[in-house]
Short mmCIF file of C-alpha atoms and ligand atoms in Angstrom, two decimals:
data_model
loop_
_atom_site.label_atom_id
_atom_site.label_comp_id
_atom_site.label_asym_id
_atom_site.label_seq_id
_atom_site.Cartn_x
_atom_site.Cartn_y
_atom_site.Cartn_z
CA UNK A 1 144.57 60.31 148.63
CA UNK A 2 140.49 60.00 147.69
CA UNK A 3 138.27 62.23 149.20
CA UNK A 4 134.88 60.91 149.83
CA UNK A 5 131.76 63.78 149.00
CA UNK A 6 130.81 66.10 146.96
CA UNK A 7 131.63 69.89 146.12
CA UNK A 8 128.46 71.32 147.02
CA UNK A 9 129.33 70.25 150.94
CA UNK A 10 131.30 73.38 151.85
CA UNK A 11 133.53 71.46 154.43
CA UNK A 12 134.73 68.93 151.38
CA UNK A 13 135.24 71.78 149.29
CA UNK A 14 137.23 73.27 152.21
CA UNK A 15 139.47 70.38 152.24
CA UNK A 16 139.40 70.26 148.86
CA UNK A 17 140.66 73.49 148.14
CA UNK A 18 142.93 73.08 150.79
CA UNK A 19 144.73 70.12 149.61
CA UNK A 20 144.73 72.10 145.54
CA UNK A 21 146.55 74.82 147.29
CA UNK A 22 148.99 73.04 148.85
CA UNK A 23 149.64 70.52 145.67
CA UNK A 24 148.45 67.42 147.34
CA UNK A 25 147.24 65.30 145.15
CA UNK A 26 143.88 63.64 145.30
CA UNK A 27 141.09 61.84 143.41
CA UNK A 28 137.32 62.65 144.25
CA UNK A 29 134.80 60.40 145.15
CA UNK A 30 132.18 62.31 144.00
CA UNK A 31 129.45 60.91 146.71
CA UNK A 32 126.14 62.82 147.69
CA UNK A 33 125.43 61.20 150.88
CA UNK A 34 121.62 61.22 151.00
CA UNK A 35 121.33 59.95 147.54
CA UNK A 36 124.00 56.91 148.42
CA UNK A 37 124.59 57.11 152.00
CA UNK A 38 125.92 53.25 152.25
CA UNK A 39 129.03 54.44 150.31
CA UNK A 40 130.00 56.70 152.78
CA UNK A 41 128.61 54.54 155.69
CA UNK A 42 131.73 52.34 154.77
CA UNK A 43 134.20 55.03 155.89
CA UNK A 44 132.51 56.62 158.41
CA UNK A 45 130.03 55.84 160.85
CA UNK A 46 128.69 58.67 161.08
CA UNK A 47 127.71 58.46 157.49
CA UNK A 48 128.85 62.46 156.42
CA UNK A 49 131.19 63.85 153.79
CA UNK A 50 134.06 64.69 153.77
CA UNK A 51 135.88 61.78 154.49
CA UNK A 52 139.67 61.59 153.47
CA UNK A 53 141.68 57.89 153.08
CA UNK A 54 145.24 58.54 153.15
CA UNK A 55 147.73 56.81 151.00
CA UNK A 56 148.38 54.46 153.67
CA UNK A 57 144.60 53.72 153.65
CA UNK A 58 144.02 55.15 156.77
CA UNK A 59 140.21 56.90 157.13
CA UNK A 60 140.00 60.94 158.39
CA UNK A 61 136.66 62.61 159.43
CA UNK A 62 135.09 65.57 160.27
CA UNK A 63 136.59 68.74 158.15
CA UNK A 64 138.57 70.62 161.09
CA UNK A 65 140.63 67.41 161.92
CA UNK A 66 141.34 66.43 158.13
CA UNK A 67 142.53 69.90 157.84
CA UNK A 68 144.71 69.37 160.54
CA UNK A 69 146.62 66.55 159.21
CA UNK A 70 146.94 68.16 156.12
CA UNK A 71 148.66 70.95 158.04
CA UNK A 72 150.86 68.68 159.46
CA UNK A 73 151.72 66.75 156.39
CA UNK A 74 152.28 70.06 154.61
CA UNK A 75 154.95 71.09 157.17
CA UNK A 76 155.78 74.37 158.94
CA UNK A 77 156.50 76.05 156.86
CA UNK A 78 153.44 75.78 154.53
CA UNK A 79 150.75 74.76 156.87
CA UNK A 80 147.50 76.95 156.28
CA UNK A 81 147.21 77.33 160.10
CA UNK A 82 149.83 78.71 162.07
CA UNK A 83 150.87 76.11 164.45
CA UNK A 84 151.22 78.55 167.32
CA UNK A 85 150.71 81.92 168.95
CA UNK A 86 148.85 85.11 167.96
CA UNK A 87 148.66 84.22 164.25
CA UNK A 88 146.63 81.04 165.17
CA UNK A 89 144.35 82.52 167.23
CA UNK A 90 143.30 85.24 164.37
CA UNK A 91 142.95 82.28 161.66
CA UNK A 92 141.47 79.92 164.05
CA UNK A 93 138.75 82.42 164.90
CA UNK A 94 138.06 83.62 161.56
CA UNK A 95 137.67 80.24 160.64
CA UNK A 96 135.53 79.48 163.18
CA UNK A 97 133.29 82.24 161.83
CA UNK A 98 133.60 80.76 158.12
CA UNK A 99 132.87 77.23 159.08
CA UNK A 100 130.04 78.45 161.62
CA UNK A 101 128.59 80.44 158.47
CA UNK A 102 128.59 77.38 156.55
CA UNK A 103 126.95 75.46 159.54
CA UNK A 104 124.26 78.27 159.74
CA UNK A 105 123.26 78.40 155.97
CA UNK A 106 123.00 74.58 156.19
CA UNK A 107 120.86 74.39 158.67
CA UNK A 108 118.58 77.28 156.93
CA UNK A 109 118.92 75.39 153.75
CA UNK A 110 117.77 71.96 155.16
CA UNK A 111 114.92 72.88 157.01
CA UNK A 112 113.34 73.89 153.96
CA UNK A 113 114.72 70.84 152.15
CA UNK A 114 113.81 68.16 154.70
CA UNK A 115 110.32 68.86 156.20
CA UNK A 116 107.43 69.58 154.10
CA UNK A 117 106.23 73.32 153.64
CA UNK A 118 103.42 72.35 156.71
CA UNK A 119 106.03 71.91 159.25
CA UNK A 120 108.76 74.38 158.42
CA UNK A 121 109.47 76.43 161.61
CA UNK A 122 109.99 79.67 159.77
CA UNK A 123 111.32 81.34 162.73
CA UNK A 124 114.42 79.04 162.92
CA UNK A 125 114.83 79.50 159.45
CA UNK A 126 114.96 83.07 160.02
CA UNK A 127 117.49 82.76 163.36
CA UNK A 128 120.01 80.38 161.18
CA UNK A 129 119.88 82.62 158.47
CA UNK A 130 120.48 85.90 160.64
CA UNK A 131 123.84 84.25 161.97
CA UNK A 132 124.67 83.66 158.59
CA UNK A 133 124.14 87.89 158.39
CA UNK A 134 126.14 88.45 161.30
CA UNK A 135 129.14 86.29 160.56
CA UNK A 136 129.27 88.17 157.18
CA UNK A 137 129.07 91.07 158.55
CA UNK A 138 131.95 90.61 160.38
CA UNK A 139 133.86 88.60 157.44
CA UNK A 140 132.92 91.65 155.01
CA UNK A 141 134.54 94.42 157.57
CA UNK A 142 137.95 91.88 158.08
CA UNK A 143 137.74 91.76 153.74
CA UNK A 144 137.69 95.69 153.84
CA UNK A 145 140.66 96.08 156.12
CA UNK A 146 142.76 93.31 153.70
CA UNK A 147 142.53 96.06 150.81
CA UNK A 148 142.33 94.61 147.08
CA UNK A 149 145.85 92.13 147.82
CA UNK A 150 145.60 91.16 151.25
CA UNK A 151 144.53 88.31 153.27
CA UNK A 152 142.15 88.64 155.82
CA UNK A 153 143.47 88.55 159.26
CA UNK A 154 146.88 89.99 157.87
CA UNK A 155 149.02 86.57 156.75
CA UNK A 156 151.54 87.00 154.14
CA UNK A 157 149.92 84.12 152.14
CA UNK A 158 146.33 82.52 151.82
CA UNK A 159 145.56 80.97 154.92
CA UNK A 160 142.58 78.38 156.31
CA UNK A 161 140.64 81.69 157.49
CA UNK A 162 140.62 82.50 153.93
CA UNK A 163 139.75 79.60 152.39
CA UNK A 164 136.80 78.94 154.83
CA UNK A 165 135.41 83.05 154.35
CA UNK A 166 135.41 82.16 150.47
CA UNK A 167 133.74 78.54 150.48
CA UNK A 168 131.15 79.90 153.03
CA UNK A 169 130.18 82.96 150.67
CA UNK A 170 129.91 80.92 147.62
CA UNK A 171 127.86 77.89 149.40
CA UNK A 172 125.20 80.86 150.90
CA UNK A 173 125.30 82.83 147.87
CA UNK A 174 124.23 78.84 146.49
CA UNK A 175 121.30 77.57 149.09
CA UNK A 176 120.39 81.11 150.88
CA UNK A 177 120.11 83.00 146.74
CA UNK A 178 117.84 85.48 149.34
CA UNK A 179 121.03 87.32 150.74
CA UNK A 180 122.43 89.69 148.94
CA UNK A 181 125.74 89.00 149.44
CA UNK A 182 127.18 91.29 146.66
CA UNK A 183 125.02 94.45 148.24
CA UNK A 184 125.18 93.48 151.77
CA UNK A 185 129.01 92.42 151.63
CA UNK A 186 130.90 94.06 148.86
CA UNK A 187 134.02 93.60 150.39
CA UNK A 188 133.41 90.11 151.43
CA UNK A 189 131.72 89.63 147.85
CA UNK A 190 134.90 91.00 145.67
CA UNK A 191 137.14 88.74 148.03
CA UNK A 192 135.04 85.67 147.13
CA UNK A 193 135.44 86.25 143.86
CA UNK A 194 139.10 87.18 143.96
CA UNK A 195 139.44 83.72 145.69
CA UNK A 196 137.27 81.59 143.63
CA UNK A 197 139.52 82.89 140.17
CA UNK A 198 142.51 80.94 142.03
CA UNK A 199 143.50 77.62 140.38
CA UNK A 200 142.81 75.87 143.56
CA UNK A 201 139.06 77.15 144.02
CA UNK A 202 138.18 76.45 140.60
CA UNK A 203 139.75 72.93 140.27
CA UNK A 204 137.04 72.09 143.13
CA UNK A 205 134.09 73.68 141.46
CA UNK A 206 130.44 73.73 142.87
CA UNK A 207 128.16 70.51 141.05
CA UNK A 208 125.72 71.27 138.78
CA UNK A 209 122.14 71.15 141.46
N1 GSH B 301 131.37 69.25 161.08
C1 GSH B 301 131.39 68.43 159.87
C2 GSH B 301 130.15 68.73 159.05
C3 GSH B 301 130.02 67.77 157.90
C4 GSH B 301 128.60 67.83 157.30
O1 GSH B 301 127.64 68.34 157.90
N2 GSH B 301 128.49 67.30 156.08
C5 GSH B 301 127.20 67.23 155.44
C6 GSH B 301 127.31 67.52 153.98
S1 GSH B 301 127.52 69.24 153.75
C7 GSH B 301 126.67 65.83 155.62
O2 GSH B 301 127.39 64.87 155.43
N3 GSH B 301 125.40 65.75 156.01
C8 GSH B 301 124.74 64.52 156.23
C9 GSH B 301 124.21 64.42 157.62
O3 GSH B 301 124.86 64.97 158.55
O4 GSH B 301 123.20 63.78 157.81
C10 GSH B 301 132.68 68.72 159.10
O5 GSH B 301 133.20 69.84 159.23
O6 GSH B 301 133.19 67.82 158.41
#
């Protein structure tokens, strides 16, 4: 497998870390896409990392439904979200608030880093960045309740939720360095870095900016 982007994109690392934990191997295509966005223009019209090509040369998009193939390539039995019931709904939401943290410092991250100071709308800096707050917030309390071992919404091993939680702390604490994470979020901070020590996490390590 080759996945197209870079590790700074919290939805490759995602996959990335994904695909480590479940010992899928892959090569990275290290691409930053608005330095060279005609090589990922090839793969996807859309022209956005990550993109996954399968074995079989077949092209996946958009993080959620790479993630999902993975999951079913990976089997029941190992799939880092639950196929079905209760379970799925806890690590589907949590996720949701992971990848919608990422989303949120984005968004915060490229206003500043794609309009000149003049027309920066500080304002929706601020409202991007405060959902950022609140979805750690939340994160941080569900770290708390897992205790020093545990995973957050209770699953016996490390599950999507998790891996989203972590990539989402470490990208902010990258492009939004003005939240505190480690005073704000202890729990959520001590989780990150209980994740990020795993093989997985640190075989998909953040570029050098
Ligand atoms: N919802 C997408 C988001 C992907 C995304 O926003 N990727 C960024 C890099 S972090 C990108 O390619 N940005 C270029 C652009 O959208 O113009 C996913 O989960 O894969």
């Amino acid at each position: 497998m080759k996945l197209i982007g870079n590790y700074l994109s919290p939805y490759a690392r995602r996959v990335a870390v994904s695909l480590n934990t479940l010992g899928m191997p892959f090569v990275l295509e290290q691409v930053f896409v608005f330095k060279d966005p005609e090589r990922v223009r090839k793969h996807n019209p859309l022209v956005r990392v990550p993109t996954l090509i399968l074995d079989d040369g077949e092209t996946l998009i958009e993080s959620y439904a790479i993630l999902d193939a993975i999951d079913e390539l990976a089997g029941a039995e190992r799939r880092l979200t639950p196929a079905a019931g209760a379970e799925r709904r806890r690590v589907m939401k949590l996720t949701a608030i992971g990848v919608g943290a990422m989303e949120k410092a984005q968004w915060a991250f490229y206003e500043g880093r794609f309009h000149p100071p003049e027309k920066v709308h500080v304002p929706w800096v601020e409202h991007n960045d405060n959902q950022v707050l609140g979805a750690f917030a939340f994160l941080d309390q569900q770290a708390r309740e897992a205790g020093d071992n545990g995973w957050l919404v209770g699953t016996e091993t490390m599950s999507q939720a998790d891996i989203g939680a972590a990539v989402a702390c470490t990208f902010a604490g990258a492009v939004r360095p003005g939240i505190d994470i480690a005073t704000a979020y202890p729990y959520l901070a001590d989780f990150t870095a209980r994740c990020e020590a795993l093989e997985a996490f640190r075989r998909a390590p953040l570029p050098e900016t």
